[in-house]
mmCIF file of C-alpha atoms in Angstrom:
data_model
loop_
_atom_site.group_PDB
_atom_site.id
_atom_site.type_symbol
_atom_site.label_atom_id
_atom_site.label_comp_id
_atom_site.label_asym_id
_atom_site.label_seq_id
_atom_site.Cartn_x
_atom_site.Cartn_y
_atom_site.Cartn_z
ATOM 1 C CA UNK A 1 37.088 -14.275 -27.620
ATOM 2 C CA UNK A 2 34.297 -14.733 -25.076
ATOM 3 C CA UNK A 3 35.257 -12.640 -22.035
ATOM 4 C CA UNK A 4 33.439 -14.712 -19.399
ATOM 5 C CA UNK A 5 33.229 -18.492 -19.803
ATOM 6 C CA UNK A 6 31.097 -20.743 -17.555
ATOM 7 C CA UNK A 7 33.255 -23.461 -16.019
ATOM 8 C CA UNK A 8 31.749 -26.744 -14.802
ATOM 9 C CA UNK A 9 33.406 -29.121 -12.319
ATOM 10 C CA UNK A 10 32.612 -32.844 -12.532
ATOM 11 C CA UNK A 11 33.944 -35.892 -10.746
ATOM 12 C CA UNK A 12 34.738 -37.970 -13.857
ATOM 13 C CA UNK A 13 32.000 -37.033 -16.342
ATOM 14 C CA UNK A 14 33.143 -33.770 -17.992
ATOM 15 C CA UNK A 15 33.579 -35.203 -21.498
ATOM 16 C CA UNK A 16 30.465 -37.390 -21.229
ATOM 17 C CA UNK A 17 28.406 -34.382 -20.136
ATOM 18 C CA UNK A 18 29.831 -32.126 -22.854
ATOM 19 C CA UNK A 19 28.994 -34.663 -25.567
ATOM 20 C CA UNK A 20 25.487 -35.055 -24.147
ATOM 21 C CA UNK A 21 24.884 -31.294 -24.151
ATOM 22 C CA UNK A 22 26.297 -30.714 -27.645
ATOM 23 C CA UNK A 23 23.814 -33.233 -29.067
ATOM 24 C CA UNK A 24 20.905 -31.208 -27.671
ATOM 25 C CA UNK A 25 21.745 -27.788 -29.102
ATOM 26 C CA UNK A 26 22.274 -26.529 -32.642
ATOM 27 C CA UNK A 27 25.564 -24.777 -33.431
ATOM 28 C CA UNK A 28 27.367 -26.872 -30.829
ATOM 29 C CA UNK A 29 30.599 -28.859 -30.833
ATOM 30 C CA UNK A 30 33.444 -30.235 -28.783
ATOM 31 C CA UNK A 31 36.439 -27.903 -29.096
ATOM 32 C CA UNK A 32 39.256 -29.545 -27.175
ATOM 33 C CA UNK A 33 40.029 -32.310 -24.695
ATOM 34 C CA UNK A 34 43.272 -32.162 -22.709
ATOM 35 C CA UNK A 35 44.596 -34.223 -19.810
ATOM 36 C CA UNK A 36 46.247 -32.205 -17.036
ATOM 37 C CA UNK A 37 48.751 -34.536 -15.433
ATOM 38 C CA UNK A 38 49.665 -34.703 -11.757
ATOM 39 C CA UNK A 39 47.189 -32.127 -10.476
ATOM 40 C CA UNK A 40 46.162 -32.180 -6.791
ATOM 41 C CA UNK A 41 43.222 -34.290 -8.036
ATOM 42 C CA UNK A 42 45.496 -36.612 -10.037
ATOM 43 C CA UNK A 43 45.224 -36.602 -13.837
ATOM 44 C CA UNK A 44 42.309 -34.327 -14.744
ATOM 45 C CA UNK A 45 40.502 -34.231 -18.087
ATOM 46 C CA UNK A 46 39.812 -30.673 -19.284
ATOM 47 C CA UNK A 47 37.116 -30.146 -21.907
ATOM 48 C CA UNK A 48 36.178 -27.051 -23.930
ATOM 49 C CA UNK A 49 32.950 -27.021 -25.942
ATOM 50 C CA UNK A 50 30.371 -24.756 -27.532
ATOM 51 C CA UNK A 51 26.616 -24.793 -26.985
ATOM 52 C CA UNK A 52 24.576 -22.651 -29.378
ATOM 53 C CA UNK A 53 27.771 -20.789 -30.253
ATOM 54 C CA UNK A 54 28.618 -20.024 -26.603
ATOM 55 C CA UNK A 55 31.800 -21.379 -25.036
ATOM 56 C CA UNK A 56 31.843 -23.542 -21.927
ATOM 57 C CA UNK A 57 34.715 -25.276 -20.154
ATOM 58 C CA UNK A 58 34.524 -28.347 -17.929
ATOM 59 C CA UNK A 59 36.911 -30.434 -15.884
ATOM 60 C CA UNK A 60 36.873 -33.936 -14.408
ATOM 61 C CA UNK A 61 38.810 -33.357 -11.201
ATOM 62 C CA UNK A 62 37.266 -35.492 -8.476
ATOM 63 C CA UNK A 63 34.171 -35.510 -6.241
ATOM 64 C CA UNK A 64 35.008 -32.334 -4.344
ATOM 65 C CA UNK A 65 32.189 -30.040 -5.454
ATOM 66 C CA UNK A 66 28.564 -30.754 -6.307
ATOM 67 C CA UNK A 67 26.213 -28.747 -8.507
ATOM 68 C CA UNK A 68 23.128 -27.205 -6.967
ATOM 69 C CA UNK A 69 20.491 -24.753 -8.276
ATOM 70 C CA UNK A 70 22.408 -21.663 -7.078
ATOM 71 C CA UNK A 71 23.642 -21.233 -10.664
ATOM 72 C CA UNK A 72 21.563 -22.699 -13.465
ATOM 73 C CA UNK A 73 21.439 -22.309 -17.229
ATOM 74 C CA UNK A 74 18.291 -20.671 -18.608
ATOM 75 C CA UNK A 75 17.493 -21.766 -22.159
ATOM 76 C CA UNK A 76 15.396 -19.592 -24.480
ATOM 77 C CA UNK A 77 13.231 -22.012 -26.494
ATOM 78 C CA UNK A 78 11.345 -20.995 -29.627
ATOM 79 C CA UNK A 79 8.587 -23.612 -29.401
ATOM 80 C CA UNK A 80 6.749 -25.841 -26.947
ATOM 81 C CA UNK A 81 8.232 -28.783 -28.831
ATOM 82 C CA UNK A 82 11.759 -27.572 -28.109
ATOM 83 C CA UNK A 83 10.986 -27.144 -24.415
ATOM 84 C CA UNK A 84 9.537 -30.659 -24.279
ATOM 85 C CA UNK A 85 12.426 -32.215 -26.216
ATOM 86 C CA UNK A 86 15.079 -30.740 -23.939
ATOM 87 C CA UNK A 87 13.022 -31.484 -20.831
ATOM 88 C CA UNK A 88 12.738 -35.139 -21.794
ATOM 89 C CA UNK A 89 16.493 -35.351 -22.356
ATOM 90 C CA UNK A 90 17.436 -33.644 -19.099
ATOM 91 C CA UNK A 91 14.874 -35.395 -16.887
ATOM 92 C CA UNK A 92 16.172 -38.855 -17.833
ATOM 93 C CA UNK A 93 18.204 -39.821 -14.786
ATOM 94 C CA UNK A 94 17.679 -36.305 -13.418
ATOM 95 C CA UNK A 95 15.078 -34.652 -11.199
ATOM 96 C CA UNK A 96 12.328 -32.058 -11.415
ATOM 97 C CA UNK A 97 12.846 -28.740 -9.605
ATOM 98 C CA UNK A 98 9.773 -26.923 -10.981
ATOM 99 C CA UNK A 99 7.263 -28.950 -13.002
ATOM 100 C CA UNK A 100 6.818 -28.374 -16.703
ATOM 101 C CA UNK A 101 3.776 -26.176 -17.255
ATOM 102 C CA UNK A 102 2.309 -22.708 -17.711
ATOM 103 C CA UNK A 103 3.413 -19.909 -15.395
ATOM 104 C CA UNK A 104 2.656 -16.156 -15.167
ATOM 105 C CA UNK A 105 6.103 -15.407 -16.620
ATOM 106 C CA UNK A 106 6.046 -18.026 -19.400
ATOM 107 C CA UNK A 107 3.441 -20.023 -21.305
ATOM 108 C CA UNK A 108 5.616 -23.141 -21.070
ATOM 109 C CA UNK A 109 8.454 -23.528 -18.579
ATOM 110 C CA UNK A 110 10.229 -26.108 -16.441
ATOM 111 C CA UNK A 111 13.270 -26.267 -14.150
ATOM 112 C CA UNK A 112 15.179 -29.543 -14.184
ATOM 113 C CA UNK A 113 18.391 -30.977 -12.794
ATOM 114 C CA UNK A 114 20.103 -33.322 -15.250
ATOM 115 C CA UNK A 115 21.726 -36.649 -14.415
ATOM 116 C CA UNK A 116 25.080 -34.916 -13.864
ATOM 117 C CA UNK A 117 23.535 -32.529 -11.315
ATOM 118 C CA UNK A 118 23.544 -29.375 -13.486
ATOM 119 C CA UNK A 119 20.335 -27.306 -13.381
ATOM 120 C CA UNK A 120 18.511 -25.998 -16.469
ATOM 121 C CA UNK A 121 15.553 -23.644 -16.801
ATOM 122 C CA UNK A 122 13.691 -24.215 -20.053
ATOM 123 C CA UNK A 123 11.497 -21.308 -21.117
ATOM 124 C CA UNK A 124 9.295 -20.673 -24.143
ATOM 125 C CA UNK A 125 9.870 -17.137 -25.432
ATOM 126 C CA UNK A 126 8.078 -15.054 -28.038
ATOM 127 C CA UNK A 127 9.621 -15.523 -31.457
ATOM 128 C CA UNK A 128 10.203 -11.787 -31.904
ATOM 129 C CA UNK A 129 12.401 -11.668 -28.800
ATOM 130 C CA UNK A 130 16.105 -11.623 -29.566
ATOM 131 C CA UNK A 131 17.952 -13.043 -26.595
ATOM 132 C CA UNK A 132 21.017 -15.080 -25.805
ATOM 133 C CA UNK A 133 20.212 -18.787 -26.183
ATOM 134 C CA UNK A 134 21.703 -19.866 -22.842
ATOM 135 C CA UNK A 135 21.811 -17.433 -19.923
ATOM 136 C CA UNK A 136 23.555 -18.218 -16.611
ATOM 137 C CA UNK A 137 21.183 -17.494 -13.738
ATOM 138 C CA UNK A 138 22.248 -16.698 -10.169
ATOM 139 C CA UNK A 139 19.863 -17.809 -7.410
ATOM 140 C CA UNK A 140 20.823 -15.993 -4.212
ATOM 141 C CA UNK A 141 19.917 -18.369 -1.394
ATOM 142 C CA UNK A 142 20.740 -19.079 2.230
ATOM 143 C CA UNK A 143 23.187 -16.446 3.569
ATOM 144 C CA UNK A 144 23.251 -14.591 0.234
ATOM 145 C CA UNK A 145 19.456 -14.330 -0.118
ATOM 146 C CA UNK A 146 18.423 -10.700 -0.452
ATOM 147 C CA UNK A 147 21.707 -9.672 -2.043
ATOM 148 C CA UNK A 148 20.832 -10.179 -5.731
ATOM 149 C CA UNK A 149 20.444 -6.478 -6.540
ATOM 150 C CA UNK A 150 23.588 -5.538 -4.642
ATOM 151 C CA UNK A 151 25.560 -8.220 -6.490
ATOM 152 C CA UNK A 152 24.250 -7.230 -9.928
ATOM 153 C CA UNK A 153 25.242 -3.604 -9.358
ATOM 154 C CA UNK A 154 28.620 -4.735 -8.026
ATOM 155 C CA UNK A 155 29.376 -6.849 -11.097
ATOM 156 C CA UNK A 156 28.214 -4.202 -13.570
ATOM 157 C CA UNK A 157 30.532 -1.717 -11.877
ATOM 158 C CA UNK A 158 33.523 -4.011 -12.449
ATOM 159 C CA UNK A 159 33.183 -5.085 -16.092
ATOM 160 C CA UNK A 160 33.405 -2.785 -19.103
ATOM 161 C CA UNK A 161 30.542 -2.751 -21.631
ATOM 162 C CA UNK A 162 28.074 -3.807 -18.960
ATOM 163 C CA UNK A 163 24.627 -2.706 -17.848
ATOM 164 C CA UNK A 164 21.397 -3.588 -16.080
ATOM 165 C CA UNK A 165 18.364 -4.285 -18.242
ATOM 166 C CA UNK A 166 15.579 -4.735 -15.719
ATOM 167 C CA UNK A 167 15.025 -5.394 -12.030
ATOM 168 C CA UNK A 168 11.692 -6.788 -10.813
ATOM 169 C CA UNK A 169 10.903 -7.164 -7.130
ATOM 170 C CA UNK A 170 8.653 -9.482 -5.146
ATOM 171 C CA UNK A 171 5.320 -8.037 -4.081
ATOM 172 C CA UNK A 172 4.547 -8.031 -0.373
ATOM 173 C CA UNK A 173 3.834 -11.578 0.778
ATOM 174 C CA UNK A 174 4.825 -13.088 -2.570
ATOM 175 C CA UNK A 175 8.041 -14.687 -1.286
ATOM 176 C CA UNK A 176 8.036 -17.178 1.573
ATOM 177 C CA UNK A 177 11.479 -15.984 2.671
ATOM 178 C CA UNK A 178 11.365 -12.499 4.229
ATOM 179 C CA UNK A 179 14.919 -11.878 2.990
ATOM 180 C CA UNK A 180 14.024 -12.240 -0.711
ATOM 181 C CA UNK A 181 13.712 -8.940 -2.579
ATOM 182 C CA UNK A 182 14.375 -9.436 -6.317
ATOM 183 C CA UNK A 183 12.397 -11.983 -8.331
ATOM 184 C CA UNK A 184 14.257 -11.229 -11.572
ATOM 185 C CA UNK A 185 17.166 -9.068 -12.687
ATOM 186 C CA UNK A 186 18.539 -9.080 -16.220
ATOM 187 C CA UNK A 187 22.015 -7.678 -16.826
ATOM 188 C CA UNK A 188 25.020 -8.054 -19.112
ATOM 189 C CA UNK A 189 28.727 -8.194 -18.391
ATOM 190 C CA UNK A 190 31.102 -7.483 -21.281
ATOM 191 C CA UNK A 191 28.320 -8.252 -23.748
ATOM 192 C CA UNK A 192 27.228 -11.545 -22.130
ATOM 193 C CA UNK A 193 23.726 -11.746 -20.671
ATOM 194 C CA UNK A 194 23.093 -12.993 -17.134
ATOM 195 C CA UNK A 195 20.103 -13.061 -14.827
ATOM 196 C CA UNK A 196 19.728 -13.132 -11.057
ATOM 197 C CA UNK A 197 17.065 -13.557 -8.396
ATOM 198 C CA UNK A 198 16.679 -13.976 -4.665
ATOM 199 C CA UNK A 199 15.318 -17.368 -3.643
ATOM 200 C CA UNK A 200 11.688 -16.972 -2.592
ATOM 201 C CA UNK A 201 12.025 -20.011 -0.328
ATOM 202 C CA UNK A 202 14.464 -20.781 2.452
ATOM 203 C CA UNK A 203 17.143 -23.109 1.088
ATOM 204 C CA UNK A 204 20.291 -24.621 2.549
ATOM 205 C CA UNK A 205 22.393 -24.475 -0.643
ATOM 206 C CA UNK A 206 24.583 -21.663 -1.880
ATOM 207 C CA UNK A 207 27.236 -20.902 -4.492
ATOM 208 C CA UNK A 208 30.266 -23.187 -4.681
ATOM 209 C CA UNK A 209 33.157 -24.075 -6.962
ATOM 210 C CA UNK A 210 31.198 -26.610 -9.031
ATOM 211 C CA UNK A 211 29.971 -23.746 -11.213
ATOM 212 C CA UNK A 212 32.495 -20.944 -11.600
ATOM 213 C CA UNK A 213 32.983 -18.158 -14.126
ATOM 214 C CA UNK A 214 36.297 -17.847 -15.934
ATOM 215 C CA UNK A 215 37.481 -14.349 -16.961
ATOM 216 C CA UNK A 216 39.820 -14.234 -19.958
ATOM 217 C CA UNK A 217 42.282 -11.408 -19.309
ATOM 218 C CA UNK A 218 44.372 -9.580 -21.899
ATOM 219 C CA UNK A 219 47.481 -9.203 -19.742
ATOM 220 C CA UNK A 220 48.876 -9.207 -16.199
ATOM 221 C CA UNK A 221 47.464 -5.749 -15.539
ATOM 222 C CA UNK A 222 43.950 -6.999 -16.229
ATOM 223 C CA UNK A 223 44.511 -10.091 -14.062
ATOM 224 C CA UNK A 224 45.584 -7.796 -11.221
ATOM 225 C CA UNK A 225 42.517 -5.591 -11.740
ATOM 226 C CA UNK A 226 39.920 -8.380 -11.565
ATOM 227 C CA UNK A 227 41.760 -10.058 -8.691
ATOM 228 C CA UNK A 228 41.603 -6.901 -6.614
ATOM 229 C CA UNK A 229 37.915 -6.378 -7.439
ATOM 230 C CA UNK A 230 36.631 -9.925 -6.953
ATOM 231 C CA UNK A 231 38.752 -11.705 -4.346
ATOM 232 C CA UNK A 232 37.002 -11.446 -0.973
ATOM 233 C CA UNK A 233 38.041 -14.709 0.747
ATOM 234 C CA UNK A 234 41.840 -15.148 1.000
ATOM 235 C CA UNK A 235 41.445 -18.820 1.946
ATOM 236 C CA UNK A 236 39.725 -19.468 -1.419
ATOM 237 C CA UNK A 237 42.582 -18.048 -3.502
ATOM 238 C CA UNK A 238 44.306 -20.800 -5.458
ATOM 239 C CA UNK A 239 45.616 -21.172 -9.037
ATOM 240 C CA UNK A 240 43.663 -18.146 -10.284
ATOM 241 C CA UNK A 241 40.471 -19.026 -8.363
ATOM 242 C CA UNK A 242 38.767 -16.475 -6.098
ATOM 243 C CA UNK A 243 35.451 -16.046 -4.294
ATOM 244 C CA UNK A 244 33.681 -12.714 -4.456
ATOM 245 C CA UNK A 245 31.825 -10.992 -1.563
ATOM 246 C CA UNK A 246 28.676 -13.010 -2.388
ATOM 247 C CA UNK A 247 30.375 -16.420 -2.507
ATOM 248 C CA UNK A 248 30.470 -16.805 -6.298
ATOM 249 C CA UNK A 249 33.641 -18.465 -7.620
ATOM 250 C CA UNK A 250 35.637 -16.897 -10.460
ATOM 251 C CA UNK A 251 38.772 -17.954 -12.296
ATOM 252 C CA UNK A 252 40.982 -15.063 -13.389
ATOM 253 C CA UNK A 253 43.229 -16.331 -16.167
ATOM 254 C CA UNK A 254 45.176 -15.101 -19.209
ATOM 255 C CA UNK A 255 43.118 -15.301 -22.387
ATOM 256 C CA UNK A 256 45.831 -17.517 -23.951
ATOM 257 C CA UNK A 257 45.806 -19.924 -21.001
ATOM 258 C CA UNK A 258 45.932 -22.983 -23.276
ATOM 259 C CA UNK A 259 49.062 -21.667 -24.945
ATOM 260 C CA UNK A 260 50.635 -20.691 -21.636
ATOM 261 C CA UNK A 261 49.975 -24.133 -20.138
ATOM 262 C CA UNK A 262 50.398 -26.544 -23.031
ATOM 263 C CA UNK A 263 52.995 -25.239 -25.481
ATOM 264 C CA UNK A 264 56.461 -26.780 -25.473
ATOM 265 C CA UNK A 265 57.826 -30.155 -24.495
ATOM 266 C CA UNK A 266 56.318 -32.434 -21.900
ATOM 267 C CA UNK A 267 59.035 -31.405 -19.445
ATOM 268 C CA UNK A 268 58.242 -27.721 -20.025
ATOM 269 C CA UNK A 269 54.541 -28.303 -19.521
ATOM 270 C CA UNK A 270 55.305 -30.178 -16.296
ATOM 271 C CA UNK A 271 57.378 -27.263 -14.953
ATOM 272 C CA UNK A 272 54.690 -24.713 -15.847
ATOM 273 C CA UNK A 273 51.978 -26.841 -14.235
ATOM 274 C CA UNK A 274 53.993 -27.266 -11.055
ATOM 275 C CA UNK A 275 54.593 -23.513 -10.893
ATOM 276 C CA UNK A 276 50.878 -22.811 -11.385
ATOM 277 C CA UNK A 277 49.927 -25.025 -8.448
ATOM 278 C CA UNK A 278 52.168 -22.912 -6.175
ATOM 279 C CA UNK A 279 50.307 -19.729 -7.119
ATOM 280 C CA UNK A 280 47.281 -17.927 -5.806
ATOM 281 C CA UNK A 281 47.021 -15.115 -8.355
ATOM 282 C CA UNK A 282 48.412 -16.141 -11.723
ATOM 283 C CA UNK A 283 51.743 -14.527 -12.586
ATOM 284 C CA UNK A 284 52.218 -14.843 -16.349
ATOM 285 C CA UNK A 285 55.919 -13.952 -16.272
ATOM 286 C CA UNK A 286 56.636 -16.550 -13.577
ATOM 287 C CA UNK A 287 54.935 -19.239 -15.651
ATOM 288 C CA UNK A 288 57.006 -18.308 -18.701
ATOM 289 C CA UNK A 289 60.199 -18.356 -16.623
ATOM 290 C CA UNK A 290 59.307 -21.825 -15.333
ATOM 291 C CA UNK A 291 58.981 -23.056 -18.905
ATOM 292 C CA UNK A 292 62.626 -22.339 -19.692
ATOM 293 C CA UNK A 293 64.198 -23.305 -16.377
ATOM 294 C CA UNK A 294 66.676 -26.170 -16.501
#
């Protein structure tokens, strides 16, 4: 099971977006669509899907959070044609963040926001490079600008089987923002590759709940561990959600969350769901007890 799963929050378009994305990538498919009834956002559609063999989750739960470039998805493309094809798909109804073209770090690259608001970086790579197809990228901006290296080291210290690949820094005068230090950091957490950078330009956006990272935990002990390590804003704690010291949102959940939430009769599922909405940190035993209450 994938340890860390990107989670995307949409107003009403989660399934539409998932189907759109799965058509653009090989080895992709819709895994599951479930309706969560009577949530604080009303009935919410929950969607699980794979892109290039990597799992993603998405939810349609109201217009409360909006995507911005603080977390984007970097796509390793094997040809100029692939970059162009995906660019053309994403730019339709979307917007350009960095124009498609040649850059010092890539012979063909573009940064685009799709019609649902999600940001993608499309990059031509050398064919001999073996990399993850889709890499979540953290862009430390606004109040968090300058903290990319600190955050990378913090995350690597929390997750097992993790490490830092490379850290590259801005040359003097290269970044417009004096706070920016790191122009690229590559690292992996539990075998999943991520990248991070400080925003070279002053920007008024920052991390929010629209793009969170879900941690699949083996048991209550592991839930407790990640909760203690990552929760830095008590007011953000709700239903397994936390915000870390850098403002990034995480969901700390049991790896069999679907089974915990959706097995049993409709009445059992209703009781479990109601119990979950009372929680900050998820208590697996309490959810199981709720299932069998009369």
